[in-house]
PDB file of C-alpha atoms and ligand atoms in Angstrom:
ATOM      1  CA  MET A   1      44.719  34.324 -29.500  1.00 71.00           C
ATOM      2  CA  SER A   2      43.760  37.471 -27.628  1.00 87.00           C
ATOM      3  CA  ASP A   3      46.428  39.514 -25.848  1.00 90.00           C
ATOM      4  CA  GLN A   4      46.224  38.641 -22.163  1.00 91.00           C
ATOM      5  CA  ARG A   5      48.708  41.239 -20.942  1.00 96.00           C
ATOM      6  CA  PRO A   6      47.209  43.628 -18.343  1.00 98.00           C
ATOM      7  CA  LEU A   7      46.246  47.109 -19.494  1.00 98.00           C
ATOM      8  CA  LEU A   8      48.554  49.798 -18.151  1.00 98.00           C
ATOM      9  CA  TYR A   9      48.196  53.554 -18.297  1.00 98.00           C
ATOM     10  CA  LEU A  10      51.499  55.412 -18.581  1.00 98.00           C
ATOM     11  CA  SER A  11      51.287  59.191 -18.361  1.00 98.00           C
ATOM     12  CA  ARG A  12      54.663  60.049 -19.974  1.00 97.00           C
ATOM     13  CA  LEU A  13      57.467  58.405 -21.867  1.00 98.00           C
ATOM     14  CA  LEU A  14      60.134  56.920 -19.578  1.00 98.00           C
ATOM     15  CA  PRO A  15      63.766  56.023 -20.432  1.00 98.00           C
ATOM     16  CA  ASP A  16      64.137  53.333 -23.132  1.00 98.00           C
ATOM     17  CA  PRO A  17      65.061  50.346 -20.917  1.00 98.00           C
ATOM     18  CA  VAL A  18      61.943  51.000 -18.829  1.00 98.00           C
ATOM     19  CA  MET A  19      59.773  51.411 -21.928  1.00 98.00           C
ATOM     20  CA  ALA A  20      61.090  48.102 -23.250  1.00 98.00           C
ATOM     21  CA  LYS A  21      60.085  46.274 -20.052  1.00 98.00           C
ATOM     22  CA  ILE A  22      56.702  47.969 -19.984  1.00 98.00           C
ATOM     23  CA  ARG A  23      55.953  46.996 -23.582  1.00 98.00           C
ATOM     24  CA  GLU A  24      57.070  43.413 -22.940  1.00 97.00           C
ATOM     25  CA  ARG A  25      54.718  42.930 -20.000  1.00 97.00           C
ATOM     26  CA  TYR A  26      51.747  45.237 -20.555  1.00 98.00           C
ATOM     27  CA  ARG A  27      49.386  46.618 -23.159  1.00 98.00           C
ATOM     28  CA  LEU A  28      49.315  50.400 -23.055  1.00 98.00           C
ATOM     29  CA  VAL A  29      46.006  52.246 -22.946  1.00 97.00           C
ATOM     30  CA  GLU A  30      47.584  54.742 -25.337  1.00 96.00           C
ATOM     31  CA  GLU A  31      51.024  55.783 -26.513  1.00 96.00           C
ATOM     32  CA  PRO A  32      52.446  58.287 -24.012  1.00 97.00           C
ATOM     33  CA  GLY A  33      54.033  61.570 -25.049  1.00 96.00           C
ATOM     34  CA  ASP A  34      56.908  63.446 -23.419  1.00 95.00           C
ATOM     35  CA  LEU A  35      54.651  66.005 -21.747  1.00 94.00           C
ATOM     36  CA  SER A  36      52.104  65.654 -18.982  1.00 95.00           C
ATOM     37  CA  PRO A  37      48.640  64.686 -20.319  1.00 97.00           C
ATOM     38  CA  SER A  38      45.626  66.972 -19.962  1.00 96.00           C
ATOM     39  CA  PRO A  39      43.421  66.233 -16.918  1.00 96.00           C
ATOM     40  CA  SER A  40      40.714  64.789 -19.187  1.00 96.00           C
ATOM     41  CA  SER A  41      43.061  62.449 -20.993  1.00 97.00           C
ATOM     42  CA  LEU A  42      44.605  61.399 -17.658  1.00 98.00           C
ATOM     43  CA  GLN A  43      41.140  60.611 -16.305  1.00 97.00           C
ATOM     44  CA  ALA A  44      40.160  58.719 -19.462  1.00 97.00           C
ATOM     45  CA  GLY A  45      43.383  56.676 -19.286  1.00 98.00           C
ATOM     46  CA  LEU A  46      42.884  55.754 -15.638  1.00 98.00           C
ATOM     47  CA  ARG A  47      39.332  54.578 -16.390  1.00 98.00           C
ATOM     48  CA  GLU A  48      40.660  51.936 -18.750  1.00 97.00           C
ATOM     49  CA  ALA A  49      43.658  50.593 -16.871  1.00 98.00           C
ATOM     50  CA  VAL A  50      44.239  48.079 -14.068  1.00 98.00           C
ATOM     51  CA  ALA A  51      47.580  49.716 -13.245  1.00 98.00           C
ATOM     52  CA  ALA A  52      49.094  53.114 -13.900  1.00 98.00           C
ATOM     53  CA  ILE A  53      52.463  54.798 -13.789  1.00 98.00           C
ATOM     54  CA  VAL A  54      52.181  58.542 -13.270  1.00 98.00           C
ATOM     55  CA  THR A  55      54.688  61.303 -12.593  1.00 98.00           C
ATOM     56  CA  LEU A  56      54.855  64.187 -10.144  1.00 97.00           C
ATOM     57  CA  SER A  57      53.291  66.602 -12.669  1.00 96.00           C
ATOM     58  CA  GLU A  58      49.999  64.728 -12.725  1.00 97.00           C
ATOM     59  CA  ARG A  59      47.587  65.839 -10.022  1.00 97.00           C
ATOM     60  CA  ILE A  60      45.467  62.864  -9.001  1.00 98.00           C
ATOM     61  CA  ASP A  61      42.506  63.560  -6.750  1.00 97.00           C
ATOM     62  CA  GLY A  62      39.032  62.151  -6.194  1.00 97.00           C
ATOM     63  CA  ASP A  63      37.730  63.661  -9.453  1.00 97.00           C
ATOM     64  CA  THR A  64      40.573  62.179 -11.486  1.00 98.00           C
ATOM     65  CA  LEU A  65      39.742  58.755 -10.118  1.00 98.00           C
ATOM     66  CA  VAL A  66      36.017  58.887 -10.895  1.00 97.00           C
ATOM     67  CA  GLY A  67      35.192  55.880 -13.075  1.00 97.00           C
ATOM     68  CA  ALA A  68      38.585  54.238 -12.521  1.00 98.00           C
ATOM     69  CA  SER A  69      36.857  51.112 -11.280  1.00 97.00           C
ATOM     70  CA  ARG A  70      39.401  48.622 -12.644  1.00 98.00           C
ATOM     71  CA  LEU A  71      42.437  50.502 -11.330  1.00 98.00           C
ATOM     72  CA  ARG A  72      44.339  48.632  -8.600  1.00 98.00           C
ATOM     73  CA  ILE A  73      47.628  50.483  -8.361  1.00 98.00           C
ATOM     74  CA  LEU A  74      48.995  53.938  -9.060  1.00 98.00           C
ATOM     75  CA  ALA A  75      52.779  53.686  -9.200  1.00 98.00           C
ATOM     76  CA  ASN A  76      54.080  57.217  -8.746  1.00 98.00           C
ATOM     77  CA  TYR A  77      57.345  57.677 -10.624  1.00 98.00           C
ATOM     78  CA  ALA A  78      58.887  59.774  -7.812  1.00 98.00           C
ATOM     79  CA  VAL A  79      59.766  59.471  -4.168  1.00 98.00           C
ATOM     80  CA  GLY A  80      57.496  62.431  -3.328  1.00 98.00           C
ATOM     81  CA  TYR A  81      53.777  61.743  -3.709  1.00 98.00           C
ATOM     82  CA  ASN A  82      52.199  65.077  -2.864  1.00 97.00           C
ATOM     83  CA  ASN A  83      50.589  64.989  -6.327  1.00 98.00           C
ATOM     84  CA  VAL A  84      48.324  62.102  -5.273  1.00 98.00           C
ATOM     85  CA  ASP A  85      45.391  62.393  -2.898  1.00 98.00           C
ATOM     86  CA  LEU A  86      46.058  59.298  -0.793  1.00 97.00           C
ATOM     87  CA  THR A  87      42.679  59.401   0.921  1.00 96.00           C
ATOM     88  CA  ALA A  88      40.844  59.453  -2.406  1.00 97.00           C
ATOM     89  CA  ALA A  89      42.958  56.549  -3.659  1.00 98.00           C
ATOM     90  CA  HIS A  90      42.402  54.642  -0.426  1.00 96.00           C
ATOM     91  CA  GLY A  91      38.648  55.194  -0.721  1.00 96.00           C
ATOM     92  CA  ARG A  92      38.702  53.558  -4.145  1.00 96.00           C
ATOM     93  CA  GLY A  93      40.888  50.643  -3.106  1.00 96.00           C
ATOM     94  CA  VAL A  94      43.836  51.866  -5.161  1.00 98.00           C
ATOM     95  CA  ILE A  95      47.333  51.203  -3.799  1.00 98.00           C
ATOM     96  CA  VAL A  96      49.758  54.110  -4.261  1.00 98.00           C
ATOM     97  CA  THR A  97      53.494  53.444  -4.410  1.00 98.00           C
ATOM     98  CA  ASN A  98      56.621  55.586  -4.710  1.00 98.00           C
ATOM     99  CA  THR A  99      60.285  55.088  -5.665  1.00 98.00           C
ATOM    100  CA  PRO A 100      62.492  55.611  -2.587  1.00 98.00           C
ATOM    101  CA  ASP A 101      66.247  54.951  -2.235  1.00 98.00           C
ATOM    102  CA  VAL A 102      67.231  54.731  -5.901  1.00 98.00           C
ATOM    103  CA  LEU A 103      67.244  58.507  -6.342  1.00 98.00           C
ATOM    104  CA  THR A 104      68.816  59.429  -3.009  1.00 98.00           C
ATOM    105  CA  ASP A 105      72.387  59.798  -4.319  1.00 98.00           C
ATOM    106  CA  ALA A 106      71.314  61.528  -7.520  1.00 98.00           C
ATOM    107  CA  THR A 107      69.322  64.115  -5.589  1.00 98.00           C
ATOM    108  CA  ALA A 108      72.013  64.618  -2.934  1.00 98.00           C
ATOM    109  CA  ASP A 109      74.616  65.143  -5.681  1.00 99.00           C
ATOM    110  CA  LEU A 110      72.421  67.683  -7.411  1.00 98.00           C
ATOM    111  CA  THR A 111      71.883  69.497  -4.111  1.00 99.00           C
ATOM    112  CA  TRP A 112      75.646  69.853  -3.831  1.00 99.00           C
ATOM    113  CA  ALA A 113      75.945  70.896  -7.465  1.00 98.00           C
ATOM    114  CA  LEU A 114      73.496  73.732  -6.748  1.00 98.00           C
ATOM    115  CA  LEU A 115      75.180  74.662  -3.477  1.00 98.00           C
ATOM    116  CA  LEU A 116      78.626  74.895  -5.063  1.00 98.00           C
ATOM    117  CA  ALA A 117      77.352  76.586  -8.221  1.00 98.00           C
ATOM    118  CA  THR A 118      75.584  79.244  -6.156  1.00 98.00           C
ATOM    119  CA  ALA A 119      78.473  79.783  -3.727  1.00 98.00           C
ATOM    120  CA  ARG A 120      81.123  79.983  -6.470  1.00 98.00           C
ATOM    121  CA  ARG A 121      79.054  81.803  -9.118  1.00 98.00           C
ATOM    122  CA  VAL A 122      79.566  79.042 -11.646  1.00 98.00           C
ATOM    123  CA  VAL A 123      76.648  80.021 -13.882  1.00 98.00           C
ATOM    124  CA  GLU A 124      77.626  83.689 -13.968  1.00 98.00           C
ATOM    125  CA  GLY A 125      81.169  82.673 -14.899  1.00 98.00           C
ATOM    126  CA  ASP A 126      79.983  80.385 -17.680  1.00 98.00           C
ATOM    127  CA  ALA A 127      77.692  83.116 -19.066  1.00 97.00           C
ATOM    128  CA  LEU A 128      80.532  85.656 -19.014  1.00 98.00           C
ATOM    129  CA  VAL A 129      82.880  83.372 -20.943  1.00 98.00           C
ATOM    130  CA  ARG A 130      80.253  82.373 -23.526  1.00 98.00           C
ATOM    131  CA  ALA A 131      79.267  86.007 -24.082  1.00 98.00           C
ATOM    132  CA  GLY A 132      82.889  86.817 -24.944  1.00 98.00           C
ATOM    133  CA  GLY A 133      83.076  89.150 -21.975  1.00 97.00           C
ATOM    134  CA  TRP A 134      86.125  87.619 -20.311  1.00 98.00           C
ATOM    135  CA  THR A 135      89.147  89.804 -20.821  1.00 97.00           C
ATOM    136  CA  GLY A 136      91.497  87.872 -18.549  1.00 98.00           C
ATOM    137  CA  TRP A 137      92.136  86.991 -14.922  1.00 98.00           C
ATOM    138  CA  THR A 138      91.603  89.658 -12.316  1.00 97.00           C
ATOM    139  CA  ALA A 139      91.926  89.462  -8.552  1.00 98.00           C
ATOM    140  CA  THR A 140      88.414  90.768  -8.002  1.00 98.00           C
ATOM    141  CA  GLN A 141      86.317  89.023 -10.618  1.00 97.00           C
ATOM    142  CA  LEU A 142      83.230  87.022  -9.576  1.00 98.00           C
ATOM    143  CA  LEU A 143      84.307  86.471  -6.009  1.00 97.00           C
ATOM    144  CA  GLY A 144      82.164  83.900  -4.237  1.00 97.00           C
ATOM    145  CA  VAL A 145      81.945  82.452  -0.767  1.00 96.00           C
ATOM    146  CA  GLU A 146      84.047  79.692   0.732  1.00 97.00           C
ATOM    147  CA  VAL A 147      82.178  76.447   1.399  1.00 98.00           C
ATOM    148  CA  ALA A 148      84.754  74.385   3.327  1.00 98.00           C
ATOM    149  CA  GLY A 149      84.567  74.719   7.080  1.00 97.00           C
ATOM    150  CA  ARG A 150      81.223  76.548   7.075  1.00 98.00           C
ATOM    151  CA  THR A 151      77.939  75.425   8.643  1.00 98.00           C
ATOM    152  CA  LEU A 152      75.410  73.425   6.653  1.00 98.00           C
ATOM    153  CA  GLY A 153      71.803  73.464   7.855  1.00 98.00           C
ATOM    154  CA  ILE A 154      69.527  70.650   6.772  1.00 98.00           C
ATOM    155  CA  ILE A 155      65.782  70.883   7.105  1.00 98.00           C
ATOM    156  CA  GLY A 156      64.393  67.335   7.054  1.00 98.00           C
ATOM    157  CA  MET A 157      66.802  64.516   7.731  1.00 98.00           C
ATOM    158  CA  GLY A 158      65.297  61.646   5.746  1.00 98.00           C
ATOM    159  CA  ARG A 159      67.258  59.605   3.233  1.00 97.00           C
ATOM    160  CA  ILE A 160      68.172  62.542   0.998  1.00 98.00           C
ATOM    161  CA  GLY A 161      68.899  64.938   3.871  1.00 98.00           C
ATOM    162  CA  GLN A 162      71.281  62.373   5.374  1.00 97.00           C
ATOM    163  CA  ALA A 163      73.011  61.781   2.027  1.00 98.00           C
ATOM    164  CA  VAL A 164      73.541  65.536   1.692  1.00 98.00           C
ATOM    165  CA  ALA A 165      74.924  65.669   5.248  1.00 98.00           C
ATOM    166  CA  GLN A 166      77.319  62.783   4.546  1.00 96.00           C
ATOM    167  CA  ARG A 167      78.790  64.666   1.600  1.00 97.00           C
ATOM    168  CA  ALA A 168      79.465  67.667   3.859  1.00 97.00           C
ATOM    169  CA  ALA A 169      82.201  65.699   5.655  1.00 95.00           C
ATOM    170  CA  GLY A 170      84.420  66.160   2.603  1.00 95.00           C
ATOM    171  CA  PHE A 171      84.095  69.910   3.080  1.00 97.00           C
ATOM    172  CA  ARG A 172      84.825  69.717   6.820  1.00 96.00           C
ATOM    173  CA  MET A 173      81.471  71.366   7.510  1.00 97.00           C
ATOM    174  CA  ARG A 174      79.552  71.521  10.730  1.00 97.00           C
ATOM    175  CA  VAL A 175      76.112  70.004  10.150  1.00 98.00           C
ATOM    176  CA  LEU A 176      73.017  71.265  11.973  1.00 98.00           C
ATOM    177  CA  TYR A 177      69.703  69.666  11.182  1.00 98.00           C
ATOM    178  CA  GLN A 178      66.040  69.977  11.986  1.00 98.00           C
ATOM    179  CA  ALA A 179      64.090  66.729  12.225  1.00 98.00           C
ATOM    180  CA  ARG A 180      61.426  65.103  14.362  1.00 96.00           C
ATOM    181  CA  ARG A 181      63.943  62.758  15.988  1.00 96.00           C
ATOM    182  CA  PRO A 182      67.727  62.489  16.368  1.00 96.00           C
ATOM    183  CA  ILE A 183      69.519  60.768  13.499  1.00 95.00           C
ATOM    184  CA  PRO A 184      72.774  58.945  14.271  1.00 92.00           C
ATOM    185  CA  PRO A 185      75.622  60.405  12.193  1.00 90.00           C
ATOM    186  CA  PRO A 186      78.184  58.220  10.415  1.00 86.00           C
ATOM    187  CA  LEU A 187      81.090  57.088  12.610  1.00 78.00           C
ATOM    188  CA  SER A 188      83.365  59.899  11.528  1.00 75.00           C
ATOM    189  CA  GLY A 189      80.901  62.783  11.870  1.00 79.00           C
ATOM    190  CA  THR A 190      78.867  64.896  14.240  1.00 89.00           C
ATOM    191  CA  TRP A 191      75.399  66.058  13.257  1.00 97.00           C
ATOM    192  CA  GLU A 192      73.639  68.395  15.651  1.00 97.00           C
ATOM    193  CA  LEU A 193      69.858  68.331  16.061  1.00 98.00           C
ATOM    194  CA  ARG A 194      68.389  71.838  16.344  1.00 98.00           C
ATOM    195  CA  THR A 195      65.037  73.595  16.104  1.00 98.00           C
ATOM    196  CA  LEU A 196      64.078  75.065  12.745  1.00 98.00           C
ATOM    197  CA  SER A 197      64.813  78.614  13.944  1.00 98.00           C
ATOM    198  CA  GLU A 198      68.219  77.605  15.282  1.00 98.00           C
ATOM    199  CA  VAL A 199      69.154  76.027  11.961  1.00 98.00           C
ATOM    200  CA  LEU A 200      67.947  79.096  10.074  1.00 98.00           C
ATOM    201  CA  ARG A 201      69.830  81.489  12.355  1.00 98.00           C
ATOM    202  CA  GLN A 202      73.112  79.577  12.502  1.00 98.00           C
ATOM    203  CA  ALA A 203      73.720  77.975   9.103  1.00 98.00           C
ATOM    204  CA  ASP A 204      75.637  79.445   6.169  1.00 98.00           C
ATOM    205  CA  PHE A 205      73.970  77.089   3.686  1.00 98.00           C
ATOM    206  CA  ILE A 206      70.459  75.784   4.263  1.00 98.00           C
ATOM    207  CA  SER A 207      69.132  72.863   2.283  1.00 99.00           C
ATOM    208  CA  ILE A 208      65.510  71.705   2.321  1.00 99.00           C
ATOM    209  CA  HIS A 209      64.672  67.985   2.373  1.00 98.00           C
ATOM    210  CA  VAL A 210      61.189  67.641   3.846  1.00 98.00           C
ATOM    211  CA  PRO A 211      58.272  66.230   1.849  1.00 98.00           C
ATOM    212  CA  LEU A 212      55.519  68.605   0.757  1.00 98.00           C
ATOM    213  CA  THR A 213      52.485  68.219   3.044  1.00 97.00           C
ATOM    214  CA  ASP A 214      49.875  70.592   4.449  1.00 97.00           C
ATOM    215  CA  THR A 215      52.277  71.205   7.355  1.00 97.00           C
ATOM    216  CA  THR A 216      55.347  71.974   5.253  1.00 98.00           C
ATOM    217  CA  ARG A 217      53.656  74.199   2.641  1.00 98.00           C
ATOM    218  CA  HIS A 218      55.374  77.605   3.027  1.00 98.00           C
ATOM    219  CA  LEU A 219      57.454  76.240   5.905  1.00 98.00           C
ATOM    220  CA  ILE A 220      60.003  78.806   4.773  1.00 98.00           C
ATOM    221  CA  GLY A 221      58.111  82.085   4.557  1.00 98.00           C
ATOM    222  CA  ARG A 222      58.901  85.723   5.231  1.00 98.00           C
ATOM    223  CA  ALA A 223      59.430  85.213   8.991  1.00 98.00           C
ATOM    224  CA  GLU A 224      61.754  82.235   8.492  1.00 98.00           C
ATOM    225  CA  LEU A 225      63.747  83.976   5.760  1.00 98.00           C
ATOM    226  CA  ALA A 226      64.189  86.914   8.120  1.00 98.00           C
ATOM    227  CA  LEU A 227      65.943  84.620  10.597  1.00 98.00           C
ATOM    228  CA  MET A 228      68.573  83.612   8.072  1.00 98.00           C
ATOM    229  CA  ARG A 229      71.951  85.292   7.913  1.00 98.00           C
ATOM    230  CA  GLN A 230      72.392  88.007   5.322  1.00 98.00           C
ATOM    231  CA  THR A 231      75.271  85.949   3.916  1.00 98.00           C
ATOM    232  CA  ALA A 232      73.295  82.691   3.823  1.00 98.00           C
ATOM    233  CA  VAL A 233      72.378  80.654   0.756  1.00 98.00           C
ATOM    234  CA  LEU A 234      69.142  78.651   0.485  1.00 99.00           C
ATOM    235  CA  ILE A 235      69.019  75.453  -1.558  1.00 99.00           C
ATOM    236  CA  ASN A 236      65.759  73.705  -2.476  1.00 99.00           C
ATOM    237  CA  THR A 237      65.718  70.363  -4.273  1.00 98.00           C
ATOM    238  CA  ALA A 238      62.614  69.095  -2.428  1.00 98.00           C
ATOM    239  CA  ARG A 239      59.346  70.724  -3.525  1.00 98.00           C
ATOM    240  CA  GLY A 240      58.738  74.329  -4.574  1.00 98.00           C
ATOM    241  CA  PRO A 241      55.719  75.154  -2.389  1.00 98.00           C
ATOM    242  CA  ILE A 242      57.756  74.498   0.788  1.00 98.00           C
ATOM    243  CA  VAL A 243      59.218  77.964   0.187  1.00 98.00           C
ATOM    244  CA  ASP A 244      57.074  81.064  -0.197  1.00 98.00           C
ATOM    245  CA  GLU A 245      58.558  82.125  -3.526  1.00 98.00           C
ATOM    246  CA  ALA A 246      57.336  85.739  -3.351  1.00 98.00           C
ATOM    247  CA  ALA A 247      58.945  86.133   0.088  1.00 98.00           C
ATOM    248  CA  LEU A 248      62.152  84.545  -1.213  1.00 98.00           C
ATOM    249  CA  VAL A 249      62.295  86.960  -4.136  1.00 98.00           C
ATOM    250  CA  GLU A 250      61.783  89.861  -1.728  1.00 98.00           C
ATOM    251  CA  ALA A 251      64.620  88.668   0.552  1.00 98.00           C
ATOM    252  CA  LEU A 252      66.976  88.222  -2.394  1.00 98.00           C
ATOM    253  CA  GLN A 253      66.090  91.606  -3.853  1.00 98.00           C
ATOM    254  CA  LYS A 254      66.609  93.347  -0.511  1.00 98.00           C
ATOM    255  CA  ARG A 255      69.807  91.340  -0.064  1.00 98.00           C
ATOM    256  CA  THR A 256      68.782  90.066   3.336  1.00 98.00           C
ATOM    257  CA  LEU A 257      69.682  86.668   1.876  1.00 98.00           C
ATOM    258  CA  ALA A 258      72.797  86.208  -0.256  1.00 98.00           C
ATOM    259  CA  GLY A 259      71.669  83.631  -2.788  1.00 98.00           C
ATOM    260  CA  ALA A 260      69.532  80.654  -3.680  1.00 98.00           C
ATOM    261  CA  GLY A 261      69.930  77.464  -5.654  1.00 98.00           C
ATOM    262  CA  LEU A 262      66.574  76.149  -6.808  1.00 98.00           C
ATOM    263  CA  ASP A 263      65.579  72.965  -8.597  1.00 98.00           C
ATOM    264  CA  VAL A 264      61.872  73.183  -7.751  1.00 98.00           C
ATOM    265  CA  TYR A 265      59.238  75.929  -7.904  1.00 98.00           C
ATOM    266  CA  GLU A 266      55.831  76.791  -6.546  1.00 98.00           C
ATOM    267  CA  GLU A 267      54.030  76.437  -9.873  1.00 97.00           C
ATOM    268  CA  GLU A 268      56.201  74.295 -12.111  1.00 97.00           C
ATOM    269  CA  PRO A 269      57.074  74.863 -14.874  1.00 96.00           C
ATOM    270  CA  ARG A 270      56.278  78.551 -14.259  1.00 97.00           C
ATOM    271  CA  ILE A 271      59.174  80.404 -12.651  1.00 97.00           C
ATOM    272  CA  HIS A 272      58.612  83.605 -10.698  1.00 97.00           C
ATOM    273  CA  PRO A 273      59.629  86.267 -13.254  1.00 98.00           C
ATOM    274  CA  ARG A 274      61.800  88.130 -10.765  1.00 98.00           C
ATOM    275  CA  LEU A 275      63.844  85.020 -10.007  1.00 98.00           C
ATOM    276  CA  LEU A 276      64.870  84.948 -13.648  1.00 97.00           C
ATOM    277  CA  VAL A 277      66.676  88.257 -13.411  1.00 97.00           C
ATOM    278  CA  LEU A 278      68.512  87.786 -10.129  1.00 98.00           C
ATOM    279  CA  PRO A 279      72.150  86.817 -10.792  1.00 96.00           C
ATOM    280  CA  GLN A 280      72.666  85.417  -7.287  1.00 97.00           C
ATOM    281  CA  VAL A 281      70.165  82.643  -8.007  1.00 98.00           C
ATOM    282  CA  VAL A 282      70.901  79.385  -9.830  1.00 98.00           C
ATOM    283  CA  LEU A 283      67.835  77.833 -11.433  1.00 98.00           C
ATOM    284  CA  LEU A 284      67.502  74.240 -12.613  1.00 98.00           C
ATOM    285  CA  PRO A 285      64.511  72.528 -14.266  1.00 98.00           C
ATOM    286  CA  HIS A 286      63.691  69.936 -11.552  1.00 98.00           C
ATOM    287  CA  LEU A 287      66.657  67.664 -12.248  1.00 98.00           C
ATOM    288  CA  GLY A 288      67.055  66.091  -8.782  1.00 98.00           C
ATOM    289  CA  SER A 289      66.666  62.483  -9.877  1.00 98.00           C
ATOM    290  CA  ALA A 290      67.762  63.065 -13.476  1.00 98.00           C
ATOM    291  CA  THR A 291      70.534  60.498 -13.883  1.00 98.00           C
ATOM    292  CA  TRP A 292      70.200  57.504 -16.211  1.00 98.00           C
ATOM    293  CA  SER A 293      70.669  55.113 -13.341  1.00 98.00           C
ATOM    294  CA  ALA A 294      68.122  56.728 -11.023  1.00 98.00           C
ATOM    295  CA  ARG A 295      65.468  57.222 -13.684  1.00 98.00           C
ATOM    296  CA  ILE A 296      65.806  53.634 -14.959  1.00 98.00           C
ATOM    297  CA  GLN A 297      65.668  52.196 -11.457  1.00 98.00           C
ATOM    298  CA  MET A 298      62.652  54.362 -10.641  1.00 98.00           C
ATOM    299  CA  GLY A 299      60.852  52.756 -13.575  1.00 98.00           C
ATOM    300  CA  MET A 300      61.872  49.256 -12.504  1.00 98.00           C
ATOM    301  CA  ILE A 301      60.546  49.932  -8.993  1.00 98.00           C
ATOM    302  CA  CYS A 302      57.204  51.037 -10.433  1.00 98.00           C
ATOM    303  CA  LEU A 303      57.072  47.778 -12.383  1.00 98.00           C
ATOM    304  CA  GLN A 304      57.969  45.656  -9.340  1.00 98.00           C
ATOM    305  CA  ASN A 305      55.163  47.266  -7.377  1.00 98.00           C
ATOM    306  CA  ILE A 306      52.652  46.765 -10.181  1.00 98.00           C
ATOM    307  CA  GLU A 307      53.671  43.149 -10.587  1.00 98.00           C
ATOM    308  CA  ALA A 308      53.231  42.561  -6.852  1.00 98.00           C
ATOM    309  CA  VAL A 309      49.775  44.126  -6.677  1.00 98.00           C
ATOM    310  CA  LEU A 310      48.466  42.440  -9.828  1.00 98.00           C
ATOM    311  CA  GLY A 311      49.893  39.169  -8.509  1.00 98.00           C
ATOM    312  CA  GLY A 312      47.974  39.596  -5.241  1.00 98.00           C
ATOM    313  CA  ARG A 313      51.056  40.356  -3.141  1.00 98.00           C
ATOM    314  CA  PRO A 314      51.781  43.431  -0.960  1.00 97.00           C
ATOM    315  CA  ALA A 315      53.418  46.293  -2.850  1.00 98.00           C
ATOM    316  CA  PRO A 316      56.981  46.764  -1.542  1.00 98.00           C
ATOM    317  CA  ASN A 317      56.692  50.551  -1.713  1.00 98.00           C
ATOM    318  CA  ALA A 318      53.070  51.217  -0.786  1.00 98.00           C
ATOM    319  CA  VAL A 319      52.538  54.642   0.762  1.00 98.00           C
ATOM    320  CA  ASN A 320      48.877  53.956   1.501  1.00 88.00           C
ATOM    321  CA  ASP A 321      47.323  50.611   2.119  1.00 68.00           C
ATOM    322  CA  SER A 322      43.774  50.496   0.972  1.00 47.00           C
ATOM    323  CA  ARG A 323      43.075  46.844   1.782  1.00 49.00           C
TER     324      ARG A 323
HETATM  325  C1  DGY B 401      60.930  62.837  -6.707  1.00 86.88           C
HETATM  326  O1  DGY B 401      61.159  61.651  -6.882  1.00 86.88           O
HETATM  327  O2  DGY B 401      60.134  63.218  -5.848  1.00 86.88           O
HETATM  328  C2  DGY B 401      61.639  63.779  -7.595  1.00 86.88           C
HETATM  329  O3  DGY B 401      61.286  65.083  -7.363  1.00 86.88           O
HETATM  330  C3  DGY B 401      61.386  63.368  -9.039  1.00 86.88           C
HETATM  331  O4  DGY B 401      62.427  63.815  -9.808  1.00 86.88           O
END
């Protein structure tokens, strides 16, 4: 009897429990690898499939979708979907979905890991010890900045921004945020809505949590960096192009900004060469959602959305609706 399972295109390998579910329910157009496919193989895969799971590294525009006449859903394995041209997908009747909520805590935790690591020079300390350069305690070695009681500035107060703000209560921090509308704080806290420039001028730590869109590309450029305190630290776990990386490097080199903790970059996986040599910067390889739990749940959400669309039901996490 012929295999009736729908044909799915999967751009990269996902964690084992997700792969097991995928293989149980779908036929794969081809075996995925660990790395992002070439544009031509991505396009060829999408032409075959009725459903696809793609990741943030795959750029999907009108050209990519040419010939994808059977494709009904693109399940983006990420909460951000700036890699997909929604209008092009809409034009072809393809539903696009994302994976909100399940990675909120993972990303907020990683934001704090970067903030603390940058403030307390954790990576420099680790490197010193491993290199055998530690000769014993001194009162002046690797002094960092205090986090507790300082002001945290949050740019973009969606799910992840709010989760980052909630964690600040444990550090008795004042929270200023920039958003389109006021967000009610938890019962025990006070969050203060400010303009972008006010947040930049007043905060000791500034964390970015807006999506990447045409409006937020280079939202933090030379002029915005110039507003920040000389002692401030910038954290970015959102999307690289929200910050003008060349301007950031310049501010860090001139020491008009004290430090940065970065998980995302303008041209991933390329890192600005001058960032690599600045000790006051902590660099991570886009690990925001990289916990077992988040990455497995992200896969399960993609599958739920695919099942809904192929079953003729609305996708729970549609970010465009092409019907
Ligand atoms: C997202 O979901 O947008 C993250 O960046 C993926 O790790």
